[in-house]
């Protein structure tokens, strides 16, 4: 079948009858013709990106039929993962990647490509910390490097808590100048079929990039097998100073000194990081108290969470594609179909009697204007979007105000700069949107719960500040919350279709089943942390993790509303 005709013929019909002209808030009128064309485009994307429910891999390369555009809300996971691997690869003789210590400009700062936004839009020294922690965890050589080894926490821990515990262990490793490695097959959340299918059962790497160098892990396992085990104890400084390998038991209750560890990172003027308060639009009627004793710990947790979750694996990228596509892919297709139909309508029109044409007719002889039918046609993806990588270094490895070495040469804007721009891109989602995480069920054991209506009350408070706020990415474990969304028709809710629980007892039982949907849980997290705004309850580990990832990914000053505070 000729795919272009399959998709475009309905579009031509739509354009002729003029039914796809956007209406209201820029939304297209969904006529039967437009809906059918959008459905077909959605189906083509599903096949091209291999997004059937039982798939675990994206095809390589993506093969688009003629006249079918790439999906703006999806990623080419194979190509993007290859770029991410390349970005972390060391050169000959263990040379640093270019982003570690940029050399193409003066007074360069590190540019870890997994950190988005300006320095001011992230917690203080985020880029410096991420670079330094990466160097500690991925040294040029592990020979002679002092190591710590541990397991992921047991499976009865929540996933958010597991990330925070591992952040504590990274704190211990940093304070004692060691590289932390994690024993294989101890991440119990990676025990589902999706990880088994790719040979990564029990591995963190099933969903995210490695925590440490595989070479260091190999050295640590060999040392553990050959030498007596030195158990970690923060009071035995002599053992920590002399032992080649130190073991942290995964049930260690380690209260890390975040302020002491954070003081290792200093600004160019020699000062430690200023631990900013998170910006809130409204949180219990006030901003975070300036004397919050946990600010240092929150800074540390935010930094280590960003490092641990810096890149999704190829599998998680694929799962996130599927979640995006199933959730709002059809709406994206409707927009593209409407835009294509309108383009066709414009090209087929003759603007003879428009005010603009009458104005042109009154101009002196020799004046002319190009009619729509002969406008130069080109692929937007091949012009405007990629121009971001063509103007010199574009801030890829250096400050945008400085002159990059080689700018204007044959290599200017190519290579690393284009790849950096690609790594910084985020898939399309309808903006502005707010992430709403409603935590109920068994959380009553740790905090006061709030009805969904209470969360929505604060959503409307947000709308007082952002009147065009309409789209909501809703995450919750309770089916009753999904049911209640019908009471708020003036919001557009997006959420996954995974099974949810109906009671706290069922939630506790479902803990053992979480491994079957871990990929979708992490995909939900990735989409949540890219939101413009956030409403949640920070007494929940998962809510805090969302907030921490936002504050190290260019959204430090993106407003959030908290129904309660952490540490209470």
PDB file of N, CA, C and O in Angstrom, residues 445-519:
ATOM      1  N   UNK A 445       0.043   5.490  56.847  1.00  0.00           N
ATOM      2  CA  UNK A 445       0.924   5.059  57.930  1.00  0.00           C
ATOM      3  C   UNK A 445       1.993   6.100  58.240  1.00  0.00           C
ATOM      4  O   UNK A 445       2.588   6.083  59.317  1.00  0.00           O
ATOM      5  N   UNK A 446       2.273   7.002  57.277  1.00  0.00           N
ATOM      6  CA  UNK A 446       3.378   7.945  57.427  1.00  0.00           C
ATOM      7  C   UNK A 446       2.964   9.409  57.382  1.00  0.00           C
ATOM      8  O   UNK A 446       3.738  10.271  57.809  1.00  0.00           O
ATOM      9  N   UNK A 447       1.807   9.724  56.825  1.00  0.00           N
ATOM     10  CA  UNK A 447       1.438  11.136  56.709  1.00  0.00           C
ATOM     11  C   UNK A 447      -0.068  11.266  56.652  1.00  0.00           C
ATOM     12  O   UNK A 447      -0.794  10.294  56.405  1.00  0.00           O
ATOM     13  N   UNK A 448      -0.537  12.486  56.863  1.00  0.00           N
ATOM     14  CA  UNK A 448      -1.957  12.782  56.719  1.00  0.00           C
ATOM     15  C   UNK A 448      -2.308  12.778  55.240  1.00  0.00           C
ATOM     16  O   UNK A 448      -1.620  13.385  54.426  1.00  0.00           O
ATOM     17  N   UNK A 449      -3.381  12.086  54.904  1.00  0.00           N
ATOM     18  CA  UNK A 449      -3.799  12.003  53.512  1.00  0.00           C
ATOM     19  C   UNK A 449      -4.769  13.135  53.176  1.00  0.00           C
ATOM     20  O   UNK A 449      -5.400  13.726  54.051  1.00  0.00           O
ATOM     21  N   UNK A 450      -4.875  13.438  51.878  1.00  0.00           N
ATOM     22  CA  UNK A 450      -5.767  14.496  51.417  1.00  0.00           C
ATOM     23  C   UNK A 450      -6.660  13.963  50.309  1.00  0.00           C
ATOM     24  O   UNK A 450      -6.221  13.192  49.454  1.00  0.00           O
ATOM     25  N   UNK A 451      -7.911  14.392  50.329  1.00  0.00           N
ATOM     26  CA  UNK A 451      -8.829  13.998  49.278  1.00  0.00           C
ATOM     27  C   UNK A 451      -8.381  14.575  47.941  1.00  0.00           C
ATOM     28  O   UNK A 451      -7.693  15.601  47.878  1.00  0.00           O
ATOM     29  N   UNK A 452      -8.795  13.927  46.854  1.00  0.00           N
ATOM     30  CA  UNK A 452      -8.456  14.419  45.529  1.00  0.00           C
ATOM     31  C   UNK A 452      -8.980  15.841  45.337  1.00  0.00           C
ATOM     32  O   UNK A 452      -8.334  16.685  44.711  1.00  0.00           O
ATOM     33  N   UNK A 453     -10.138  16.132  45.894  1.00  0.00           N
ATOM     34  CA  UNK A 453     -10.707  17.478  45.770  1.00  0.00           C
ATOM     35  C   UNK A 453      -9.784  18.525  46.386  1.00  0.00           C
ATOM     36  O   UNK A 453      -9.712  19.667  45.907  1.00  0.00           O
ATOM     37  N   UNK A 454      -9.047  18.149  47.428  1.00  0.00           N
ATOM     38  CA  UNK A 454      -8.109  19.089  48.049  1.00  0.00           C
ATOM     39  C   UNK A 454      -6.971  19.410  47.081  1.00  0.00           C
ATOM     40  O   UNK A 454      -6.569  20.575  46.942  1.00  0.00           O
ATOM     41  N   UNK A 455      -6.471  18.391  46.414  1.00  0.00           N
ATOM     42  CA  UNK A 455      -5.442  18.632  45.403  1.00  0.00           C
ATOM     43  C   UNK A 455      -5.979  19.557  44.311  1.00  0.00           C
ATOM     44  O   UNK A 455      -5.278  20.467  43.852  1.00  0.00           O
ATOM     45  N   UNK A 456      -7.218  19.301  43.891  1.00  0.00           N
ATOM     46  CA  UNK A 456      -7.794  20.113  42.820  1.00  0.00           C
ATOM     47  C   UNK A 456      -8.025  21.555  43.273  1.00  0.00           C
ATOM     48  O   UNK A 456      -7.943  22.484  42.467  1.00  0.00           O
ATOM     49  N   UNK A 457      -8.283  21.749  44.557  1.00  0.00           N
ATOM     50  CA  UNK A 457      -8.408  23.116  45.064  1.00  0.00           C
ATOM     51  C   UNK A 457      -7.126  23.893  44.782  1.00  0.00           C
ATOM     52  O   UNK A 457      -7.162  25.046  44.323  1.00  0.00           O
ATOM     53  N   UNK A 458      -5.990  23.253  45.018  1.00  0.00           N
ATOM     54  CA  UNK A 458      -4.717  23.925  44.770  1.00  0.00           C
ATOM     55  C   UNK A 458      -4.410  24.015  43.277  1.00  0.00           C
ATOM     56  O   UNK A 458      -3.677  24.908  42.848  1.00  0.00           O
ATOM     57  N   UNK A 459      -4.961  23.109  42.507  1.00  0.00           N
ATOM     58  CA  UNK A 459      -4.815  23.231  41.052  1.00  0.00           C
ATOM     59  C   UNK A 459      -5.476  24.518  40.568  1.00  0.00           C
ATOM     60  O   UNK A 459      -4.939  25.241  39.715  1.00  0.00           O
ATOM     61  N   UNK A 460      -6.639  24.825  41.111  1.00  0.00           N
ATOM     62  CA  UNK A 460      -7.307  26.064  40.734  1.00  0.00           C
ATOM     63  C   UNK A 460      -6.571  27.284  41.273  1.00  0.00           C
ATOM     64  O   UNK A 460      -6.589  28.354  40.653  1.00  0.00           O
ATOM     65  N   UNK A 461      -5.886  27.135  42.411  1.00  0.00           N
ATOM     66  CA  UNK A 461      -5.043  28.218  42.894  1.00  0.00           C
ATOM     67  C   UNK A 461      -3.906  28.471  41.903  1.00  0.00           C
ATOM     68  O   UNK A 461      -3.534  29.624  41.646  1.00  0.00           O
ATOM     69  N   UNK A 462      -3.363  27.405  41.350  1.00  0.00           N
ATOM     70  CA  UNK A 462      -2.327  27.558  40.333  1.00  0.00           C
ATOM     71  C   UNK A 462      -2.867  28.311  39.125  1.00  0.00           C
ATOM     72  O   UNK A 462      -2.193  29.164  38.548  1.00  0.00           O
ATOM     73  N   UNK A 463      -4.083  27.991  38.744  1.00  0.00           N
ATOM     74  CA  UNK A 463      -4.671  28.630  37.565  1.00  0.00           C
ATOM     75  C   UNK A 463      -4.877  30.129  37.787  1.00  0.00           C
ATOM     76  O   UNK A 463      -4.922  30.892  36.831  1.00  0.00           O
ATOM     77  N   UNK A 464      -4.980  30.549  39.042  1.00  0.00           N
ATOM     78  CA  UNK A 464      -5.053  31.986  39.316  1.00  0.00           C
ATOM     79  C   UNK A 464      -3.777  32.679  38.843  1.00  0.00           C
ATOM     80  O   UNK A 464      -3.803  33.842  38.442  1.00  0.00           O
ATOM     81  N   UNK A 465      -2.643  31.964  38.924  1.00  0.00           N
ATOM     82  CA  UNK A 465      -1.366  32.514  38.488  1.00  0.00           C
ATOM     83  C   UNK A 465      -1.111  32.236  37.012  1.00  0.00           C
ATOM     84  O   UNK A 465      -0.426  33.005  36.339  1.00  0.00           O
ATOM     85  N   UNK A 466      -1.638  31.109  36.517  1.00  0.00           N
ATOM     86  CA  UNK A 466      -1.390  30.676  35.137  1.00  0.00           C
ATOM     87  C   UNK A 466      -2.750  30.395  34.490  1.00  0.00           C
ATOM     88  O   UNK A 466      -3.195  29.241  34.447  1.00  0.00           O
ATOM     89  N   UNK A 467      -3.424  31.417  33.995  1.00  0.00           N
ATOM     90  CA  UNK A 467      -4.809  31.237  33.523  1.00  0.00           C
ATOM     91  C   UNK A 467      -4.968  30.241  32.380  1.00  0.00           C
ATOM     92  O   UNK A 467      -6.050  29.666  32.214  1.00  0.00           O
ATOM     93  N   UNK A 468      -3.914  30.035  31.560  1.00  0.00           N
ATOM     94  CA  UNK A 468      -4.048  29.112  30.431  1.00  0.00           C
ATOM     95  C   UNK A 468      -3.638  27.689  30.793  1.00  0.00           C
ATOM     96  O   UNK A 468      -3.483  26.834  29.916  1.00  0.00           O
ATOM     97  N   UNK A 469      -3.473  27.401  32.059  1.00  0.00           N
ATOM     98  CA  UNK A 469      -3.101  26.056  32.491  1.00  0.00           C
ATOM     99  C   UNK A 469      -4.288  25.116  32.319  1.00  0.00           C
ATOM    100  O   UNK A 469      -5.358  25.337  32.891  1.00  0.00           O
ATOM    101  N   UNK A 470      -4.115  24.084  31.522  1.00  0.00           N
ATOM    102  CA  UNK A 470      -5.221  23.174  31.203  1.00  0.00           C
ATOM    103  C   UNK A 470      -4.816  21.705  31.300  1.00  0.00           C
ATOM    104  O   UNK A 470      -5.587  20.865  31.765  1.00  0.00           O
ATOM    105  N   UNK A 471      -3.601  21.362  30.854  1.00  0.00           N
ATOM    106  CA  UNK A 471      -3.194  19.960  30.767  1.00  0.00           C
ATOM    107  C   UNK A 471      -2.585  19.481  32.079  1.00  0.00           C
ATOM    108  O   UNK A 471      -1.775  20.178  32.696  1.00  0.00           O
ATOM    109  N   UNK A 472      -2.984  18.274  32.478  1.00  0.00           N
ATOM    110  CA  UNK A 472      -2.541  17.688  33.737  1.00  0.00           C
ATOM    111  C   UNK A 472      -1.968  16.304  33.464  1.00  0.00           C
ATOM    112  O   UNK A 472      -2.630  15.471  32.815  1.00  0.00           O
ATOM    113  N   UNK A 473      -0.732  16.070  33.934  1.00  0.00           N
ATOM    114  CA  UNK A 473      -0.204  14.702  33.911  1.00  0.00           C
ATOM    115  C   UNK A 473      -0.454  14.127  35.302  1.00  0.00           C
ATOM    116  O   UNK A 473       0.177  14.518  36.279  1.00  0.00           O
ATOM    117  N   UNK A 474      -1.396  13.233  35.399  1.00  0.00           N
ATOM    118  CA  UNK A 474      -1.859  12.703  36.680  1.00  0.00           C
ATOM    119  C   UNK A 474      -1.209  11.356  36.963  1.00  0.00           C
ATOM    120  O   UNK A 474      -1.288  10.437  36.148  1.00  0.00           O
ATOM    121  N   UNK A 475      -0.585  11.240  38.112  1.00  0.00           N
ATOM    122  CA  UNK A 475      -0.044   9.951  38.548  1.00  0.00           C
ATOM    123  C   UNK A 475      -0.600   9.627  39.925  1.00  0.00           C
ATOM    124  O   UNK A 475      -0.610  10.473  40.819  1.00  0.00           O
ATOM    125  N   UNK A 476      -1.092   8.429  40.062  1.00  0.00           N
ATOM    126  CA  UNK A 476      -1.683   7.980  41.320  1.00  0.00           C
ATOM    127  C   UNK A 476      -1.791   6.467  41.299  1.00  0.00           C
ATOM    128  O   UNK A 476      -1.844   5.851  40.219  1.00  0.00           O
ATOM    129  N   UNK A 477      -1.828   5.877  42.473  1.00  0.00           N
ATOM    130  CA  UNK A 477      -1.995   4.426  42.554  1.00  0.00           C
ATOM    131  C   UNK A 477      -3.453   4.034  42.752  1.00  0.00           C
ATOM    132  O   UNK A 477      -3.789   2.849  42.739  1.00  0.00           O
ATOM    133  N   UNK A 478      -4.355   5.012  42.921  1.00  0.00           N
ATOM    134  CA  UNK A 478      -5.740   4.742  43.274  1.00  0.00           C
ATOM    135  C   UNK A 478      -6.677   4.926  42.081  1.00  0.00           C
ATOM    136  O   UNK A 478      -6.682   5.972  41.437  1.00  0.00           O
ATOM    137  N   UNK A 479      -7.491   3.917  41.825  1.00  0.00           N
ATOM    138  CA  UNK A 479      -8.464   3.999  40.743  1.00  0.00           C
ATOM    139  C   UNK A 479      -9.535   5.045  41.044  1.00  0.00           C
ATOM    140  O   UNK A 479     -10.057   5.696  40.136  1.00  0.00           O
ATOM    141  N   UNK A 480      -9.850   5.244  42.309  1.00  0.00           N
ATOM    142  CA  UNK A 480     -10.890   6.219  42.669  1.00  0.00           C
ATOM    143  C   UNK A 480     -10.505   7.634  42.237  1.00  0.00           C
ATOM    144  O   UNK A 480     -11.386   8.441  41.895  1.00  0.00           O
ATOM    145  N   UNK A 481      -9.204   7.928  42.241  1.00  0.00           N
ATOM    146  CA  UNK A 481      -8.749   9.246  41.804  1.00  0.00           C
ATOM    147  C   UNK A 481      -9.030   9.422  40.311  1.00  0.00           C
ATOM    148  O   UNK A 481      -9.510  10.475  39.873  1.00  0.00           O
ATOM    149  N   UNK A 482      -8.729   8.395  39.531  1.00  0.00           N
ATOM    150  CA  UNK A 482      -9.009   8.457  38.096  1.00  0.00           C
ATOM    151  C   UNK A 482     -10.503   8.666  37.862  1.00  0.00           C
ATOM    152  O   UNK A 482     -10.915   9.469  37.009  1.00  0.00           O
ATOM    153  N   UNK A 483     -11.323   7.974  38.626  1.00  0.00           N
ATOM    154  CA  UNK A 483     -12.775   8.104  38.464  1.00  0.00           C
ATOM    155  C   UNK A 483     -13.243   9.527  38.756  1.00  0.00           C
ATOM    156  O   UNK A 483     -14.166  10.028  38.105  1.00  0.00           O
ATOM    157  N   UNK A 484     -12.614  10.184  39.715  1.00  0.00           N
ATOM    158  CA  UNK A 484     -13.045  11.521  40.118  1.00  0.00           C
ATOM    159  C   UNK A 484     -12.672  12.606  39.114  1.00  0.00           C
ATOM    160  O   UNK A 484     -13.187  13.727  39.202  1.00  0.00           O
ATOM    161  N   UNK A 485     -11.786  12.306  38.181  1.00  0.00           N
ATOM    162  CA  UNK A 485     -11.395  13.340  37.215  1.00  0.00           C
ATOM    163  C   UNK A 485     -12.580  13.818  36.378  1.00  0.00           C
ATOM    164  O   UNK A 485     -12.571  14.945  35.877  1.00  0.00           O
ATOM    165  N   UNK A 486     -13.606  12.982  36.246  1.00  0.00           N
ATOM    166  CA  UNK A 486     -14.782  13.390  35.460  1.00  0.00           C
ATOM    167  C   UNK A 486     -15.524  14.555  36.095  1.00  0.00           C
ATOM    168  O   UNK A 486     -16.336  15.212  35.440  1.00  0.00           O
ATOM    169  N   UNK A 487     -15.250  14.845  37.364  1.00  0.00           N
ATOM    170  CA  UNK A 487     -15.888  15.971  38.039  1.00  0.00           C
ATOM    171  C   UNK A 487     -15.247  17.308  37.672  1.00  0.00           C
ATOM    172  O   UNK A 487     -15.730  18.363  38.110  1.00  0.00           O
ATOM    173  N   UNK A 488     -14.176  17.266  36.894  1.00  0.00           N
ATOM    174  CA  UNK A 488     -13.445  18.494  36.559  1.00  0.00           C
ATOM    175  C   UNK A 488     -13.227  18.559  35.045  1.00  0.00           C
ATOM    176  O   UNK A 488     -12.115  18.414  34.548  1.00  0.00           O
ATOM    177  N   UNK A 489     -14.305  18.775  34.289  1.00  0.00           N
ATOM    178  CA  UNK A 489     -14.220  18.727  32.821  1.00  0.00           C
ATOM    179  C   UNK A 489     -13.429  19.881  32.208  1.00  0.00           C
ATOM    180  O   UNK A 489     -13.111  19.836  31.016  1.00  0.00           O
ATOM    181  N   UNK A 490     -13.115  20.912  32.988  1.00  0.00           N
ATOM    182  CA  UNK A 490     -12.353  22.038  32.447  1.00  0.00           C
ATOM    183  C   UNK A 490     -10.845  21.788  32.492  1.00  0.00           C
ATOM    184  O   UNK A 490     -10.063  22.687  32.199  1.00  0.00           O
ATOM    185  N   UNK A 491     -10.438  20.593  32.860  1.00  0.00           N
ATOM    186  CA  UNK A 491      -9.033  20.183  32.815  1.00  0.00           C
ATOM    187  C   UNK A 491      -8.894  18.998  31.870  1.00  0.00           C
ATOM    188  O   UNK A 491      -9.792  18.161  31.771  1.00  0.00           O
ATOM    189  N   UNK A 492      -7.766  18.920  31.188  1.00  0.00           N
ATOM    190  CA  UNK A 492      -7.471  17.773  30.327  1.00  0.00           C
ATOM    191  C   UNK A 492      -6.483  16.882  31.060  1.00  0.00           C
ATOM    192  O   UNK A 492      -5.309  17.242  31.223  1.00  0.00           O
ATOM    193  N   UNK A 493      -6.942  15.740  31.523  1.00  0.00           N
ATOM    194  CA  UNK A 493      -6.101  14.828  32.306  1.00  0.00           C
ATOM    195  C   UNK A 493      -5.447  13.794  31.394  1.00  0.00           C
ATOM    196  O   UNK A 493      -6.105  13.181  30.554  1.00  0.00           O
ATOM    197  N   UNK A 494      -4.148  13.599  31.565  1.00  0.00           N
ATOM    198  CA  UNK A 494      -3.412  12.549  30.883  1.00  0.00           C
ATOM    199  C   UNK A 494      -2.884  11.589  31.953  1.00  0.00           C
ATOM    200  O   UNK A 494      -2.293  12.026  32.948  1.00  0.00           O
ATOM    201  N   UNK A 495      -3.072  10.289  31.747  1.00  0.00           N
ATOM    202  CA  UNK A 495      -2.576   9.311  32.719  1.00  0.00           C
ATOM    203  C   UNK A 495      -2.437   7.965  32.032  1.00  0.00           C
ATOM    204  O   UNK A 495      -3.041   7.706  30.979  1.00  0.00           O
ATOM    205  N   UNK A 496      -1.651   7.117  32.636  1.00  0.00           N
ATOM    206  CA  UNK A 496      -1.422   5.792  32.066  1.00  0.00           C
ATOM    207  C   UNK A 496      -2.621   4.896  32.340  1.00  0.00           C
ATOM    208  O   UNK A 496      -3.457   5.184  33.209  1.00  0.00           O
ATOM    209  N   UNK A 497      -2.668   3.798  31.630  1.00  0.00           N
ATOM    210  CA  UNK A 497      -3.811   2.886  31.753  1.00  0.00           C
ATOM    211  C   UNK A 497      -3.475   1.657  32.585  1.00  0.00           C
ATOM    212  O   UNK A 497      -4.204   0.669  32.555  1.00  0.00           O
ATOM    213  N   UNK A 498      -2.369   1.702  33.323  1.00  0.00           N
ATOM    214  CA  UNK A 498      -1.978   0.539  34.120  1.00  0.00           C
ATOM    215  C   UNK A 498      -2.983   0.292  35.229  1.00  0.00           C
ATOM    216  O   UNK A 498      -3.704   1.206  35.670  1.00  0.00           O
ATOM    217  N   UNK A 499      -3.014  -0.950  35.705  1.00  0.00           N
ATOM    218  CA  UNK A 499      -3.938  -1.315  36.764  1.00  0.00           C
ATOM    219  C   UNK A 499      -3.667  -0.544  38.043  1.00  0.00           C
ATOM    220  O   UNK A 499      -2.515  -0.312  38.410  1.00  0.00           O
ATOM    221  N   UNK A 500      -4.714  -0.134  38.733  1.00  0.00           N
ATOM    222  CA  UNK A 500      -4.576   0.603  39.974  1.00  0.00           C
ATOM    223  C   UNK A 500      -5.325  -0.119  41.082  1.00  0.00           C
ATOM    224  O   UNK A 500      -6.134  -1.009  40.827  1.00  0.00           O
ATOM    225  N   UNK A 501      -5.061   0.273  42.319  1.00  0.00           N
ATOM    226  CA  UNK A 501      -5.641  -0.413  43.461  1.00  0.00           C
ATOM    227  C   UNK A 501      -6.865   0.344  43.950  1.00  0.00           C
ATOM    228  O   UNK A 501      -7.099   1.500  43.602  1.00  0.00           O
ATOM    229  N   UNK A 502      -7.630  -0.328  44.816  1.00  0.00           N
ATOM    230  CA  UNK A 502      -8.854   0.270  45.350  1.00  0.00           C
ATOM    231  C   UNK A 502      -8.820   0.405  46.863  1.00  0.00           C
ATOM    232  O   UNK A 502      -9.754   0.947  47.445  1.00  0.00           O
ATOM    233  N   UNK A 503      -7.731  -0.081  47.522  1.00  0.00           N
ATOM    234  CA  UNK A 503      -7.662  -0.004  48.976  1.00  0.00           C
ATOM    235  C   UNK A 503      -6.217  -0.064  49.428  1.00  0.00           C
ATOM    236  O   UNK A 503      -5.321  -0.487  48.679  1.00  0.00           O
ATOM    237  N   UNK A 504      -5.979   0.341  50.678  1.00  0.00           N
ATOM    238  CA  UNK A 504      -4.627   0.292  51.245  1.00  0.00           C
ATOM    239  C   UNK A 504      -4.149  -1.147  51.368  1.00  0.00           C
ATOM    240  O   UNK A 504      -2.976  -1.458  51.150  1.00  0.00           O
ATOM    241  N   UNK A 505      -5.063  -2.059  51.713  1.00  0.00           N
ATOM    242  CA  UNK A 505      -4.676  -3.467  51.829  1.00  0.00           C
ATOM    243  C   UNK A 505      -4.206  -4.010  50.491  1.00  0.00           C
ATOM    244  O   UNK A 505      -3.178  -4.695  50.407  1.00  0.00           O
ATOM    245  N   UNK A 506      -4.935  -3.681  49.449  1.00  0.00           N
ATOM    246  CA  UNK A 506      -4.536  -4.140  48.123  1.00  0.00           C
ATOM    247  C   UNK A 506      -3.197  -3.524  47.720  1.00  0.00           C
ATOM    248  O   UNK A 506      -2.378  -4.163  47.069  1.00  0.00           O
ATOM    249  N   UNK A 507      -2.949  -2.277  48.137  1.00  0.00           N
ATOM    250  CA  UNK A 507      -1.689  -1.617  47.818  1.00  0.00           C
ATOM    251  C   UNK A 507      -0.522  -2.383  48.412  1.00  0.00           C
ATOM    252  O   UNK A 507       0.515  -2.590  47.767  1.00  0.00           O
ATOM    253  N   UNK A 508      -0.655  -2.827  49.658  1.00  0.00           N
ATOM    254  CA  UNK A 508       0.411  -3.581  50.300  1.00  0.00           C
ATOM    255  C   UNK A 508       0.638  -4.913  49.584  1.00  0.00           C
ATOM    256  O   UNK A 508       1.767  -5.372  49.431  1.00  0.00           O
ATOM    257  N   UNK A 509      -0.437  -5.521  49.122  1.00  0.00           N
ATOM    258  CA  UNK A 509      -0.309  -6.764  48.372  1.00  0.00           C
ATOM    259  C   UNK A 509       0.353  -6.527  47.019  1.00  0.00           C
ATOM    260  O   UNK A 509       1.095  -7.366  46.510  1.00  0.00           O
ATOM    261  N   UNK A 510       0.093  -5.363  46.425  1.00  0.00           N
ATOM    262  CA  UNK A 510       0.610  -5.063  45.091  1.00  0.00           C
ATOM    263  C   UNK A 510       2.101  -4.768  45.102  1.00  0.00           C
ATOM    264  O   UNK A 510       2.729  -4.749  44.051  1.00  0.00           O
ATOM    265  N   UNK A 511       2.690  -4.539  46.289  1.00  0.00           N
ATOM    266  CA  UNK A 511       4.121  -4.255  46.346  1.00  0.00           C
ATOM    267  C   UNK A 511       4.926  -5.345  45.649  1.00  0.00           C
ATOM    268  O   UNK A 511       5.908  -5.078  44.961  1.00  0.00           O
ATOM    269  N   UNK A 512       4.506  -6.584  45.831  1.00  0.00           N
ATOM    270  CA  UNK A 512       5.256  -7.687  45.232  1.00  0.00           C
ATOM    271  C   UNK A 512       5.060  -7.752  43.728  1.00  0.00           C
ATOM    272  O   UNK A 512       5.827  -8.402  43.026  1.00  0.00           O
ATOM    273  N   UNK A 513       4.032  -7.071  43.216  1.00  0.00           N
ATOM    274  CA  UNK A 513       3.758  -7.092  41.784  1.00  0.00           C
ATOM    275  C   UNK A 513       4.344  -5.881  41.059  1.00  0.00           C
ATOM    276  O   UNK A 513       4.289  -5.817  39.840  1.00  0.00           O
ATOM    277  N   UNK A 514       4.875  -4.932  41.834  1.00  0.00           N
ATOM    278  CA  UNK A 514       5.383  -3.704  41.220  1.00  0.00           C
ATOM    279  C   UNK A 514       6.429  -3.978  40.164  1.00  0.00           C
ATOM    280  O   UNK A 514       6.570  -3.241  39.201  1.00  0.00           O
ATOM    281  N   UNK A 515       7.181  -5.069  40.360  1.00  0.00           N
ATOM    282  CA  UNK A 515       8.255  -5.369  39.415  1.00  0.00           C
ATOM    283  C   UNK A 515       7.714  -5.600  38.009  1.00  0.00           C
ATOM    284  O   UNK A 515       8.442  -5.459  37.034  1.00  0.00           O
ATOM    285  N   UNK A 516       6.428  -5.956  37.903  1.00  0.00           N
ATOM    286  CA  UNK A 516       5.849  -6.202  36.587  1.00  0.00           C
ATOM    287  C   UNK A 516       5.565  -4.916  35.830  1.00  0.00           C
ATOM    288  O   UNK A 516       5.370  -4.930  34.619  1.00  0.00           O
ATOM    289  N   UNK A 517       5.534  -3.772  36.519  1.00  0.00           N
ATOM    290  CA  UNK A 517       5.232  -2.514  35.860  1.00  0.00           C
ATOM    291  C   UNK A 517       6.233  -1.425  36.214  1.00  0.00           C
ATOM    292  O   UNK A 517       5.929  -0.240  36.111  1.00  0.00           O
ATOM    293  N   UNK A 518       7.428  -1.825  36.623  1.00  0.00           N
ATOM    294  CA  UNK A 518       8.441  -0.852  37.008  1.00  0.00           C
ATOM    295  C   UNK A 518       8.767   0.080  35.849  1.00  0.00           C
ATOM    296  O   UNK A 518       8.948   1.286  36.039  1.00  0.00           O
ATOM    297  N   UNK A 519       8.851  -0.464  34.639  1.00  0.00           N
ATOM    298  CA  UNK A 519       9.171   0.362  33.489  1.00  0.00           C
ATOM    299  C   UNK A 519       8.170   1.477  33.302  1.00  0.00           C
ATOM    300  O   UNK A 519       8.538   2.637  33.052  1.00  0.00           O
TER     301      UNK A 519
END
